[in-house]
Amino acid sequence: MAASAGPEIERLISLLAKLPGMGPRSARRAALALLKRREQLLVPLAASLTETAAKVVNCSICAAPDTRDPCSICSDTSRDNALICVVEEAGALWAMERSGAFRGKYHVLGGLLSALDGVGPEQLRIAELIGRVRGGEMGGGEAREVVLALPATVDGQTTAHYLAERLSAAGVEVTSLARGVPVGGELDWLDDGTIIQALRARRPA
Amino acid sequence: MAASAGPEIERLISLLAKLPGMGPRSARRAALALLKRREQLLVPLAASLTETAAKVVNCSICAAPDTRDPCSICSDTSRDNALICVVEEAGALWAMERSGAFRGKYHVLGGLLSALDGVGPEQLRIAELIGRVRGGEMGGGEAREVVLALPATVDGQTTAHYLAERLSAAGVEVTSLARGVPVGGELDWLDDGTIIQALRARRPA
């Protein structure tokens, strides 16, 4: 590609193209929209990203990104500490929260077990989850139930199976979202109604 | 939507959702990708946008965004000053440059005439174009030919017709890209081959 737009704009385009759902052409469109709407879009987005980079940290308890540590959910004393929902990523946590159906705490694994990608238990936040369930100094008391809200994919179900064994051994009730989640579906693309149904019909893992 | 992600992240998501091709869900995906790839993506994109906002200005001759004023194309003495290509937006200019088939200068109108949207000649950079063609202090000599590279839409063709009359009266040859541009097509989504063919077969407007 000719560097007709100058190195700064070319660099902006190549960074935008790395966002999910963006390609080289849509990234150029986005860059153009940013340049056309400098005060309404470019400057606020630059400020928002800078602020996010500076302020947002991963919660030391659940690993969800937030400006507070512990995060606003972990700090919320009105939520049930003994009920922990395990998710792959923060996107799934946000989807659960949008459904409004869950009033416990969360635990972000940071990925899924995958033989293909060489992801083992030590790469995920599993030891921290077991620690929370057993009631370490951070967890604030033992957990009564762990709800596995993992994707209905091969890796998701492998991870759920592994966690169910580990957690049962730690003496906690383990449930998982009901079949209501479409097979192969990713949690944060689901509609709220399906999430509510799946949560209500959760069953032993 | 529940403010589960915190106000900073919610604000980032709402700004990302304003980019073309993005919606609320893809913006959440993008925000999540940014938070997961903090050092590789979030921090560089924040820096790139901040740098773009600080450094990129619209060229005082052709109105293309660049870090230099006059822009790198207007400053390029190896390009033909007497040949001016008129485009709607910088995206079309970039598309022309990618084709590598044009060695003259550009003029960015900043929009199209539109009765429906109430855009008249005074809202576009038409007076500046006439000034350049006549050889004002900025233009550096009179223009020999103006190539209209406007979209093959109703507004694009209305604008082309208006410009052809005004420019012919100013005593310059006016051509437009050949029919090769698909009807209803936007210039910056075209493949380079079509742009090259359309430029080669340009004809009197």
PDB file of N, CA, C and O in Angstrom, chain A residues 1 4-5 8-9 11-12 15 20 25 28-30 32-33 35-36 38 41-42 44 46 48-50 52-53 56 67 89-91 94 97-98 186 188-190, chain B residues 1 4-5 8-9 11-12 15 20 25 28-29 32-33 35-36 38 41-42 44 46 48-50 52-53 56 67 89-91 94 97-98 186 188-190:
ATOM      1  N   MET A   1       0.841  -1.201   0.000  1.00  0.00           N
ATOM      2  CA  MET A   1       0.000   0.000   0.000  1.00  0.00           C
ATOM      3  C   MET A   1       0.876   1.250   0.000  1.00  0.00           C
ATOM      4  O   MET A   1       1.835   1.340   0.755  1.00  0.00           O
ATOM      5  N   SER A   4       0.384   7.006   1.247  1.00  0.00           N
ATOM      6  CA  SER A   4      -0.144   8.296   0.820  1.00  0.00           C
ATOM      7  C   SER A   4      -0.737   9.058   1.980  1.00  0.00           C
ATOM      8  O   SER A   4      -0.821  10.266   1.960  1.00  0.00           O
ATOM      9  N   ALA A   5      -1.177   8.348   3.003  1.00  0.00           N
ATOM     10  CA  ALA A   5      -1.856   9.021   4.102  1.00  0.00           C
ATOM     11  C   ALA A   5      -0.871   9.482   5.167  1.00  0.00           C
ATOM     12  O   ALA A   5      -1.274  10.059   6.154  1.00  0.00           O
ATOM     13  N   GLU A   8       1.751   8.443  10.275  1.00  0.00           N
ATOM     14  CA  GLU A   8       0.904   8.447  11.475  1.00  0.00           C
ATOM     15  C   GLU A   8      -0.459   7.843  11.170  1.00  0.00           C
ATOM     16  O   GLU A   8      -0.973   7.025  11.943  1.00  0.00           O
ATOM     17  N   ILE A   9      -1.062   8.250  10.053  1.00  0.00           N
ATOM     18  CA  ILE A   9      -2.392   7.740   9.714  1.00  0.00           C
ATOM     19  C   ILE A   9      -2.296   6.261   9.314  1.00  0.00           C
ATOM     20  O   ILE A   9      -3.155   5.459   9.683  1.00  0.00           O
ATOM     21  N   ARG A  11      -0.222   4.142  10.489  1.00  0.00           N
ATOM     22  CA  ARG A  11      -0.062   3.393  11.740  1.00  0.00           C
ATOM     23  C   ARG A  11      -1.409   3.267  12.452  1.00  0.00           C
ATOM     24  O   ARG A  11      -1.748   2.204  12.964  1.00  0.00           O
ATOM     25  N   LEU A  12      -2.184   4.352  12.462  1.00  0.00           N
ATOM     26  CA  LEU A  12      -3.511   4.313  13.080  1.00  0.00           C
ATOM     27  C   LEU A  12      -4.385   3.269  12.383  1.00  0.00           C
ATOM     28  O   LEU A  12      -5.057   2.463  13.036  1.00  0.00           O
ATOM     29  N   LEU A  15      -3.377  -0.271  13.326  1.00  0.00           N
ATOM     30  CA  LEU A  15      -3.794  -0.631  14.685  1.00  0.00           C
ATOM     31  C   LEU A  15      -5.295  -0.890  14.736  1.00  0.00           C
ATOM     32  O   LEU A  15      -5.749  -1.860  15.357  1.00  0.00           O
ATOM     33  N   PRO A  20     -11.144  -6.782  16.619  1.00  0.00           N
ATOM     34  CA  PRO A  20     -11.975  -7.861  16.088  1.00  0.00           C
ATOM     35  C   PRO A  20     -13.076  -7.301  15.186  1.00  0.00           C
ATOM     36  O   PRO A  20     -13.677  -6.279  15.509  1.00  0.00           O
ATOM     37  N   ARG A  25      -9.804  -2.492   5.043  1.00  0.00           N
ATOM     38  CA  ARG A  25     -10.688  -1.482   4.448  1.00  0.00           C
ATOM     39  C   ARG A  25     -11.586  -0.816   5.481  1.00  0.00           C
ATOM     40  O   ARG A  25     -11.761   0.397   5.446  1.00  0.00           O
ATOM     41  N   ARG A  28      -9.623   1.690   7.414  1.00  0.00           N
ATOM     42  CA  ARG A  28      -9.459   2.980   6.718  1.00  0.00           C
ATOM     43  C   ARG A  28     -10.705   3.826   6.859  1.00  0.00           C
ATOM     44  O   ARG A  28     -10.627   5.038   7.067  1.00  0.00           O
ATOM     45  N   ARG A  29     -11.873   3.178   6.725  1.00  0.00           N
ATOM     46  CA  ARG A  29     -13.142   3.906   6.914  1.00  0.00           C
ATOM     47  C   ARG A  29     -13.214   4.505   8.311  1.00  0.00           C
ATOM     48  O   ARG A  29     -13.659   5.633   8.489  1.00  0.00           O
ATOM     49  N   ALA A  30     -12.805   3.697   9.299  1.00  0.00           N
ATOM     50  CA  ALA A  30     -12.854   4.162  10.687  1.00  0.00           C
ATOM     51  C   ALA A  30     -11.899   5.328  10.885  1.00  0.00           C
ATOM     52  O   ALA A  30     -12.244   6.324  11.529  1.00  0.00           O
ATOM     53  N   LEU A  32     -10.872   7.435   8.668  1.00  0.00           N
ATOM     54  CA  LEU A  32     -11.447   8.590   7.973  1.00  0.00           C
ATOM     55  C   LEU A  32     -12.551   9.228   8.811  1.00  0.00           C
ATOM     56  O   LEU A  32     -12.627  10.457   8.945  1.00  0.00           O
ATOM     57  N   ALA A  33     -13.410   8.392   9.406  1.00  0.00           N
ATOM     58  CA  ALA A  33     -14.486   8.904  10.258  1.00  0.00           C
ATOM     59  C   ALA A  33     -13.897   9.637  11.458  1.00  0.00           C
ATOM     60  O   ALA A  33     -14.401  10.691  11.868  1.00  0.00           O
ATOM     61  N   LEU A  35     -10.963  11.173  11.551  1.00  0.00           N
ATOM     62  CA  LEU A  35     -10.367  12.437  11.095  1.00  0.00           C
ATOM     63  C   LEU A  35     -11.438  13.470  10.762  1.00  0.00           C
ATOM     64  O   LEU A  35     -11.239  14.665  10.945  1.00  0.00           O
ATOM     65  N   LYS A  36     -12.584  12.995  10.265  1.00  0.00           N
ATOM     66  CA  LYS A  36     -13.664  13.922   9.921  1.00  0.00           C
ATOM     67  C   LYS A  36     -14.354  14.450  11.162  1.00  0.00           C
ATOM     68  O   LYS A  36     -14.874  15.557  11.167  1.00  0.00           O
ATOM     69  N   ARG A  38     -13.177  15.052  14.348  1.00  0.00           N
ATOM     70  CA  ARG A  38     -12.045  15.207  15.259  1.00  0.00           C
ATOM     71  C   ARG A  38     -12.498  15.488  16.694  1.00  0.00           C
ATOM     72  O   ARG A  38     -12.119  14.771  17.614  1.00  0.00           O
ATOM     73  N   LEU A  41     -15.176  12.696  18.065  1.00  0.00           N
ATOM     74  CA  LEU A  41     -14.847  11.276  18.104  1.00  0.00           C
ATOM     75  C   LEU A  41     -13.352  11.022  18.337  1.00  0.00           C
ATOM     76  O   LEU A  41     -12.981  10.289  19.259  1.00  0.00           O
ATOM     77  N   LEU A  42     -12.490  11.639  17.519  1.00  0.00           N
ATOM     78  CA  LEU A  42     -11.053  11.344  17.609  1.00  0.00           C
ATOM     79  C   LEU A  42     -10.484  11.727  18.976  1.00  0.00           C
ATOM     80  O   LEU A  42      -9.866  10.901  19.653  1.00  0.00           O
ATOM     81  N   PRO A  44     -12.093  12.508  21.915  1.00  0.00           N
ATOM     82  CA  PRO A  44     -12.646  11.746  23.051  1.00  0.00           C
ATOM     83  C   PRO A  44     -12.170  10.299  23.086  1.00  0.00           C
ATOM     84  O   PRO A  44     -11.910   9.769  24.163  1.00  0.00           O
ATOM     85  N   ALA A  46      -9.312   9.083  21.897  1.00  0.00           N
ATOM     86  CA  ALA A  46      -7.912   9.100  22.348  1.00  0.00           C
ATOM     87  C   ALA A  46      -7.852   9.239  23.865  1.00  0.00           C
ATOM     88  O   ALA A  46      -7.122   8.511  24.541  1.00  0.00           O
ATOM     89  N   SER A  48     -10.250   8.553  26.050  1.00  0.00           N
ATOM     90  CA  SER A  48     -10.855   7.394  26.699  1.00  0.00           C
ATOM     91  C   SER A  48      -9.889   6.212  26.745  1.00  0.00           C
ATOM     92  O   SER A  48      -9.776   5.530  27.760  1.00  0.00           O
ATOM     93  N   LEU A  49      -9.172   5.990  25.644  1.00  0.00           N
ATOM     94  CA  LEU A  49      -8.209   4.881  25.613  1.00  0.00           C
ATOM     95  C   LEU A  49      -7.048   5.155  26.562  1.00  0.00           C
ATOM     96  O   LEU A  49      -6.587   4.243  27.262  1.00  0.00           O
ATOM     97  N   THR A  50      -6.583   6.397  26.573  1.00  0.00           N
ATOM     98  CA  THR A  50      -5.483   6.749  27.473  1.00  0.00           C
ATOM     99  C   THR A  50      -5.908   6.556  28.927  1.00  0.00           C
ATOM    100  O   THR A  50      -5.163   5.997  29.738  1.00  0.00           O
ATOM    101  N   THR A  52      -8.339   4.601  30.012  1.00  0.00           N
ATOM    102  CA  THR A  52      -8.516   3.165  30.244  1.00  0.00           C
ATOM    103  C   THR A  52      -7.171   2.501  30.499  1.00  0.00           C
ATOM    104  O   THR A  52      -7.026   1.700  31.434  1.00  0.00           O
ATOM    105  N   ALA A  53      -6.180   2.827  29.671  1.00  0.00           N
ATOM    106  CA  ALA A  53      -4.853   2.224  29.831  1.00  0.00           C
ATOM    107  C   ALA A  53      -4.255   2.595  31.183  1.00  0.00           C
ATOM    108  O   ALA A  53      -3.584   1.785  31.820  1.00  0.00           O
ATOM    109  N   VAL A  56      -7.547   1.333  34.282  1.00  0.00           N
ATOM    110  CA  VAL A  56      -8.210   0.039  34.407  1.00  0.00           C
ATOM    111  C   VAL A  56      -7.196  -1.047  34.739  1.00  0.00           C
ATOM    112  O   VAL A  56      -6.192  -1.207  34.050  1.00  0.00           O
ATOM    113  N   THR A  67     -11.716  -0.016  37.292  1.00  0.00           N
ATOM    114  CA  THR A  67     -10.825   1.030  37.803  1.00  0.00           C
ATOM    115  C   THR A  67     -10.569   0.855  39.292  1.00  0.00           C
ATOM    116  O   THR A  67      -9.710   1.522  39.849  1.00  0.00           O
ATOM    117  N   GLU A  89     -13.956 -15.087  29.992  1.00  0.00           N
ATOM    118  CA  GLU A  89     -13.431 -13.735  29.805  1.00  0.00           C
ATOM    119  C   GLU A  89     -14.418 -12.716  30.357  1.00  0.00           C
ATOM    120  O   GLU A  89     -15.584 -13.026  30.589  1.00  0.00           O
ATOM    121  N   ALA A  90     -13.942 -11.455  30.467  1.00  0.00           N
ATOM    122  CA  ALA A  90     -14.789 -10.383  30.984  1.00  0.00           C
ATOM    123  C   ALA A  90     -16.039 -10.183  30.110  1.00  0.00           C
ATOM    124  O   ALA A  90     -17.083  -9.785  30.624  1.00  0.00           O
ATOM    125  N   GLY A  91     -15.930 -10.472  28.814  1.00  0.00           N
ATOM    126  CA  GLY A  91     -17.099 -10.314  27.934  1.00  0.00           C
ATOM    127  C   GLY A  91     -18.270 -11.157  28.392  1.00  0.00           C
ATOM    128  O   GLY A  91     -19.439 -10.722  28.351  1.00  0.00           O
ATOM    129  N   TRP A  94     -19.784  -9.532  31.460  1.00  0.00           N
ATOM    130  CA  TRP A  94     -20.663  -8.409  31.112  1.00  0.00           C
ATOM    131  C   TRP A  94     -22.004  -8.922  30.604  1.00  0.00           C
ATOM    132  O   TRP A  94     -23.055  -8.350  30.901  1.00  0.00           O
ATOM    133  N   GLU A  97     -24.031  -9.985  33.544  1.00  0.00           N
ATOM    134  CA  GLU A  97     -24.526  -8.806  34.274  1.00  0.00           C
ATOM    135  C   GLU A  97     -25.681  -8.141  33.528  1.00  0.00           C
ATOM    136  O   GLU A  97     -26.623  -7.660  34.147  1.00  0.00           O
ATOM    137  N   ARG A  98     -25.595  -8.108  32.190  1.00  0.00           N
ATOM    138  CA  ARG A  98     -26.690  -7.499  31.431  1.00  0.00           C
ATOM    139  C   ARG A  98     -27.988  -8.258  31.633  1.00  0.00           C
ATOM    140  O   ARG A  98     -29.069  -7.679  31.603  1.00  0.00           O
ATOM    141  N   GLU A 186     -20.969 -18.578  21.611  1.00  0.00           N
ATOM    142  CA  GLU A 186     -20.123 -17.825  22.530  1.00  0.00           C
ATOM    143  C   GLU A 186     -21.032 -17.016  23.442  1.00  0.00           C
ATOM    144  O   GLU A 186     -21.992 -16.393  22.987  1.00  0.00           O
ATOM    145  N   ASP A 188     -20.985 -14.159  25.080  1.00  0.00           N
ATOM    146  CA  ASP A 188     -21.310 -12.730  25.044  1.00  0.00           C
ATOM    147  C   ASP A 188     -22.039 -12.288  23.782  1.00  0.00           C
ATOM    148  O   ASP A 188     -22.273 -11.099  23.580  1.00  0.00           O
ATOM    149  N   TRP A 189     -22.436 -13.229  22.910  1.00  0.00           N
ATOM    150  CA  TRP A 189     -23.292 -12.902  21.775  1.00  0.00           C
ATOM    151  C   TRP A 189     -24.736 -13.321  22.031  1.00  0.00           C
ATOM    152  O   TRP A 189     -25.586 -13.146  21.169  1.00  0.00           O
ATOM    153  N   LEU A 190     -25.011 -13.892  23.213  1.00  0.00           N
ATOM    154  CA  LEU A 190     -26.357 -14.395  23.487  1.00  0.00           C
ATOM    155  C   LEU A 190     -27.304 -13.282  23.888  1.00  0.00           C
ATOM    156  O   LEU A 190     -26.895 -12.280  24.466  1.00  0.00           O
TER     157      LEU A 190
ATOM    158  N   MET B   1     -28.531  -0.807  29.716  1.00  0.00           N
ATOM    159  CA  MET B   1     -27.417  -1.729  29.976  1.00  0.00           C
ATOM    160  C   MET B   1     -26.846  -1.465  31.365  1.00  0.00           C
ATOM    161  O   MET B   1     -26.623  -0.329  31.744  1.00  0.00           O
ATOM    162  N   SER B   4     -21.934  -2.524  34.455  1.00  0.00           N
ATOM    163  CA  SER B   4     -21.120  -3.515  35.147  1.00  0.00           C
ATOM    164  C   SER B   4     -19.652  -3.356  34.825  1.00  0.00           C
ATOM    165  O   SER B   4     -18.801  -3.749  35.596  1.00  0.00           O
ATOM    166  N   ALA B   5     -19.347  -2.784  33.671  1.00  0.00           N
ATOM    167  CA  ALA B   5     -17.957  -2.695  33.268  1.00  0.00           C
ATOM    168  C   ALA B   5     -17.300  -1.428  33.789  1.00  0.00           C
ATOM    169  O   ALA B   5     -16.136  -1.205  33.542  1.00  0.00           O
ATOM    170  N   GLU B   8     -15.688   4.108  32.833  1.00  0.00           N
ATOM    171  CA  GLU B   8     -14.631   4.332  31.842  1.00  0.00           C
ATOM    172  C   GLU B   8     -14.764   3.355  30.682  1.00  0.00           C
ATOM    173  O   GLU B   8     -14.660   3.737  29.515  1.00  0.00           O
ATOM    174  N   ILE B   9     -14.985   2.064  31.001  1.00  0.00           N
ATOM    175  CA  ILE B   9     -15.084   1.065  29.944  1.00  0.00           C
ATOM    176  C   ILE B   9     -16.381   1.257  29.156  1.00  0.00           C
ATOM    177  O   ILE B   9     -16.395   1.128  27.932  1.00  0.00           O
ATOM    178  N   ARG B  11     -17.834   4.046  28.604  1.00  0.00           N
ATOM    179  CA  ARG B  11     -17.611   5.199  27.728  1.00  0.00           C
ATOM    180  C   ARG B  11     -16.779   4.787  26.516  1.00  0.00           C
ATOM    181  O   ARG B  11     -17.062   5.190  25.385  1.00  0.00           O
ATOM    182  N   LEU B  12     -15.747   3.972  26.747  1.00  0.00           N
ATOM    183  CA  LEU B  12     -14.916   3.482  25.643  1.00  0.00           C
ATOM    184  C   LEU B  12     -15.773   2.699  24.658  1.00  0.00           C
ATOM    185  O   LEU B  12     -15.677   2.888  23.435  1.00  0.00           O
ATOM    186  N   LEU B  15     -17.963   4.970  22.565  1.00  0.00           N
ATOM    187  CA  LEU B  15     -17.208   5.693  21.535  1.00  0.00           C
ATOM    188  C   LEU B  15     -16.826   4.763  20.388  1.00  0.00           C
ATOM    189  O   LEU B  15     -16.939   5.122  19.218  1.00  0.00           O
ATOM    190  N   PRO B  20     -17.636   3.594  12.009  1.00  0.00           N
ATOM    191  CA  PRO B  20     -18.424   2.947  10.955  1.00  0.00           C
ATOM    192  C   PRO B  20     -18.206   1.438  10.965  1.00  0.00           C
ATOM    193  O   PRO B  20     -17.092   0.964  11.147  1.00  0.00           O
ATOM    194  N   ARG B  25     -22.473  -4.438  20.143  1.00  0.00           N
ATOM    195  CA  ARG B  25     -21.845  -5.722  20.483  1.00  0.00           C
ATOM    196  C   ARG B  25     -20.416  -5.820  19.975  1.00  0.00           C
ATOM    197  O   ARG B  25     -19.526  -6.281  20.687  1.00  0.00           O
ATOM    198  N   ARG B  28     -18.174  -3.858  22.164  1.00  0.00           N
ATOM    199  CA  ARG B  28     -17.785  -4.554  23.403  1.00  0.00           C
ATOM    200  C   ARG B  28     -16.667  -5.538  23.129  1.00  0.00           C
ATOM    201  O   ARG B  28     -15.718  -5.657  23.905  1.00  0.00           O
ATOM    202  N   ARG B  29     -16.783  -6.266  21.992  1.00  0.00           N
ATOM    203  CA  ARG B  29     -15.718  -7.193  21.604  1.00  0.00           C
ATOM    204  C   ARG B  29     -14.394  -6.472  21.437  1.00  0.00           C
ATOM    205  O   ARG B  29     -13.345  -6.956  21.849  1.00  0.00           O
ATOM    206  N   LEU B  32     -12.978  -5.411  24.760  1.00  0.00           N
ATOM    207  CA  LEU B  32     -12.419  -6.584  25.436  1.00  0.00           C
ATOM    208  C   LEU B  32     -11.060  -6.946  24.849  1.00  0.00           C
ATOM    209  O   LEU B  32     -10.106  -7.240  25.586  1.00  0.00           O
ATOM    210  N   ALA B  33     -10.967  -6.909  23.507  1.00  0.00           N
ATOM    211  CA  ALA B  33      -9.698  -7.206  22.842  1.00  0.00           C
ATOM    212  C   ALA B  33      -8.639  -6.193  23.264  1.00  0.00           C
ATOM    213  O   ALA B  33      -7.484  -6.551  23.505  1.00  0.00           O
ATOM    214  N   LEU B  35      -8.560  -4.532  26.139  1.00  0.00           N
ATOM    215  CA  LEU B  35      -8.188  -4.766  27.535  1.00  0.00           C
ATOM    216  C   LEU B  35      -7.308  -6.002  27.679  1.00  0.00           C
ATOM    217  O   LEU B  35      -6.432  -6.054  28.536  1.00  0.00           O
ATOM    218  N   LYS B  36      -7.532  -7.001  26.815  1.00  0.00           N
ATOM    219  CA  LYS B  36      -6.727  -8.219  26.890  1.00  0.00           C
ATOM    220  C   LYS B  36      -5.328  -8.006  26.333  1.00  0.00           C
ATOM    221  O   LYS B  36      -4.379  -8.652  26.756  1.00  0.00           O
ATOM    222  N   ARG B  38      -3.321  -5.210  26.273  1.00  0.00           N
ATOM    223  CA  ARG B  38      -3.034  -3.863  26.743  1.00  0.00           C
ATOM    224  C   ARG B  38      -1.775  -3.288  26.099  1.00  0.00           C
ATOM    225  O   ARG B  38      -1.811  -2.207  25.513  1.00  0.00           O
ATOM    226  N   LEU B  41      -1.885  -3.458  22.000  1.00  0.00           N
ATOM    227  CA  LEU B  41      -2.955  -2.819  21.239  1.00  0.00           C
ATOM    228  C   LEU B  41      -3.509  -1.566  21.934  1.00  0.00           C
ATOM    229  O   LEU B  41      -3.566  -0.499  21.325  1.00  0.00           O
ATOM    230  N   LEU B  42      -3.911  -1.687  23.213  1.00  0.00           N
ATOM    231  CA  LEU B  42      -4.564  -0.559  23.893  1.00  0.00           C
ATOM    232  C   LEU B  42      -3.636   0.653  23.993  1.00  0.00           C
ATOM    233  O   LEU B  42      -3.987   1.761  23.574  1.00  0.00           O
ATOM    234  N   PRO B  44      -0.658   1.289  22.377  1.00  0.00           N
ATOM    235  CA  PRO B  44      -0.268   1.885  21.089  1.00  0.00           C
ATOM    236  C   PRO B  44      -1.416   2.619  20.396  1.00  0.00           C
ATOM    237  O   PRO B  44      -1.189   3.668  19.796  1.00  0.00           O
ATOM    238  N   ALA B  46      -4.005   4.125  21.849  1.00  0.00           N
ATOM    239  CA  ALA B  46      -4.198   5.387  22.576  1.00  0.00           C
ATOM    240  C   ALA B  46      -3.155   6.409  22.130  1.00  0.00           C
ATOM    241  O   ALA B  46      -3.475   7.568  21.840  1.00  0.00           O
ATOM    242  N   SER B  48      -1.406   6.413  19.324  1.00  0.00           N
ATOM    243  CA  SER B  48      -1.574   6.752  17.909  1.00  0.00           C
ATOM    244  C   SER B  48      -2.694   7.763  17.711  1.00  0.00           C
ATOM    245  O   SER B  48      -2.563   8.713  16.933  1.00  0.00           O
ATOM    246  N   LEU B  49      -3.814   7.578  18.428  1.00  0.00           N
ATOM    247  CA  LEU B  49      -4.934   8.513  18.308  1.00  0.00           C
ATOM    248  C   LEU B  49      -4.557   9.880  18.872  1.00  0.00           C
ATOM    249  O   LEU B  49      -4.895  10.917  18.295  1.00  0.00           O
ATOM    250  N   THR B  50      -3.841   9.875  19.993  1.00  0.00           N
ATOM    251  CA  THR B  50      -3.411  11.143  20.596  1.00  0.00           C
ATOM    252  C   THR B  50      -2.473  11.885  19.648  1.00  0.00           C
ATOM    253  O   THR B  50      -2.596  13.093  19.433  1.00  0.00           O
ATOM    254  N   THR B  52      -2.287  11.469  16.375  1.00  0.00           N
ATOM    255  CA  THR B  52      -3.058  11.891  15.204  1.00  0.00           C
ATOM    256  C   THR B  52      -3.826  13.172  15.513  1.00  0.00           C
ATOM    257  O   THR B  52      -3.833  14.113  14.711  1.00  0.00           O
ATOM    258  N   ALA B  53      -4.481  13.191  16.683  1.00  0.00           N
ATOM    259  CA  ALA B  53      -5.256  14.378  17.052  1.00  0.00           C
ATOM    260  C   ALA B  53      -4.348  15.603  17.171  1.00  0.00           C
ATOM    261  O   ALA B  53      -4.733  16.716  16.815  1.00  0.00           O
ATOM    262  N   VAL B  56      -2.098  15.785  13.055  1.00  0.00           N
ATOM    263  CA  VAL B  56      -2.679  15.765  11.711  1.00  0.00           C
ATOM    264  C   VAL B  56      -3.581  16.979  11.507  1.00  0.00           C
ATOM    265  O   VAL B  56      -4.473  17.238  12.305  1.00  0.00           O
ATOM    266  N   THR B  67       0.343  15.315   8.363  1.00  0.00           N
ATOM    267  CA  THR B  67       1.082  15.986   9.435  1.00  0.00           C
ATOM    268  C   THR B  67       1.805  17.217   8.913  1.00  0.00           C
ATOM    269  O   THR B  67       2.313  17.996   9.708  1.00  0.00           O
ATOM    270  N   GLU B  89     -13.860  12.880  -0.446  1.00  0.00           N
ATOM    271  CA  GLU B  89     -13.242  12.767   0.869  1.00  0.00           C
ATOM    272  C   GLU B  89     -11.841  12.188   0.725  1.00  0.00           C
ATOM    273  O   GLU B  89     -11.485  11.645  -0.318  1.00  0.00           O
ATOM    274  N   ALA B  90     -11.072  12.254   1.826  1.00  0.00           N
ATOM    275  CA  ALA B  90      -9.711  11.725   1.829  1.00  0.00           C
ATOM    276  C   ALA B  90      -9.677  10.227   1.513  1.00  0.00           C
ATOM    277  O   ALA B  90      -8.714   9.742   0.918  1.00  0.00           O
ATOM    278  N   GLY B  91     -10.738   9.491   1.878  1.00  0.00           N
ATOM    279  CA  GLY B  91     -10.766   8.052   1.581  1.00  0.00           C
ATOM    280  C   GLY B  91     -10.644   7.785   0.094  1.00  0.00           C
ATOM    281  O   GLY B  91      -9.959   6.851  -0.339  1.00  0.00           O
ATOM    282  N   TRP B  94      -7.044   8.416  -0.936  1.00  0.00           N
ATOM    283  CA  TRP B  94      -6.182   7.267  -0.611  1.00  0.00           C
ATOM    284  C   TRP B  94      -6.380   6.143  -1.623  1.00  0.00           C
ATOM    285  O   TRP B  94      -5.427   5.465  -2.015  1.00  0.00           O
ATOM    286  N   GLU B  97      -4.527   6.985  -4.722  1.00  0.00           N
ATOM    287  CA  GLU B  97      -3.088   6.817  -4.511  1.00  0.00           C
ATOM    288  C   GLU B  97      -2.683   5.348  -4.508  1.00  0.00           C
ATOM    289  O   GLU B  97      -1.631   4.989  -5.025  1.00  0.00           O
ATOM    290  N   ARG B  98      -3.534   4.502  -3.915  1.00  0.00           N
ATOM    291  CA  ARG B  98      -3.212   3.070  -3.915  1.00  0.00           C
ATOM    292  C   ARG B  98      -3.146   2.524  -5.328  1.00  0.00           C
ATOM    293  O   ARG B  98      -2.381   1.617  -5.613  1.00  0.00           O
ATOM    294  N   GLU B 186     -19.098   3.298  -4.076  1.00  0.00           N
ATOM    295  CA  GLU B 186     -18.307   4.303  -3.376  1.00  0.00           C
ATOM    296  C   GLU B 186     -16.847   4.086  -3.748  1.00  0.00           C
ATOM    297  O   GLU B 186     -16.365   2.957  -3.755  1.00  0.00           O
ATOM    298  N   ASP B 188     -13.878   4.481  -2.386  1.00  0.00           N
ATOM    299  CA  ASP B 188     -12.800   3.858  -1.614  1.00  0.00           C
ATOM    300  C   ASP B 188     -13.036   2.381  -1.296  1.00  0.00           C
ATOM    301  O   ASP B 188     -12.251   1.779  -0.573  1.00  0.00           O
ATOM    302  N   TRP B 189     -14.084   1.776  -1.849  1.00  0.00           N
ATOM    303  CA  TRP B 189     -14.272   0.332  -1.734  1.00  0.00           C
ATOM    304  C   TRP B 189     -13.892  -0.380  -3.030  1.00  0.00           C
ATOM    305  O   TRP B 189     -14.015  -1.601  -3.120  1.00  0.00           O
ATOM    306  N   LEU B 190     -13.451   0.369  -4.044  1.00  0.00           N
ATOM    307  CA  LEU B 190     -13.155  -0.248  -5.333  1.00  0.00           C
ATOM    308  C   LEU B 190     -11.799  -0.926  -5.330  1.00  0.00           C
ATOM    309  O   LEU B 190     -10.886  -0.513  -4.628  1.00  0.00           O
TER     310      LEU B 190
END
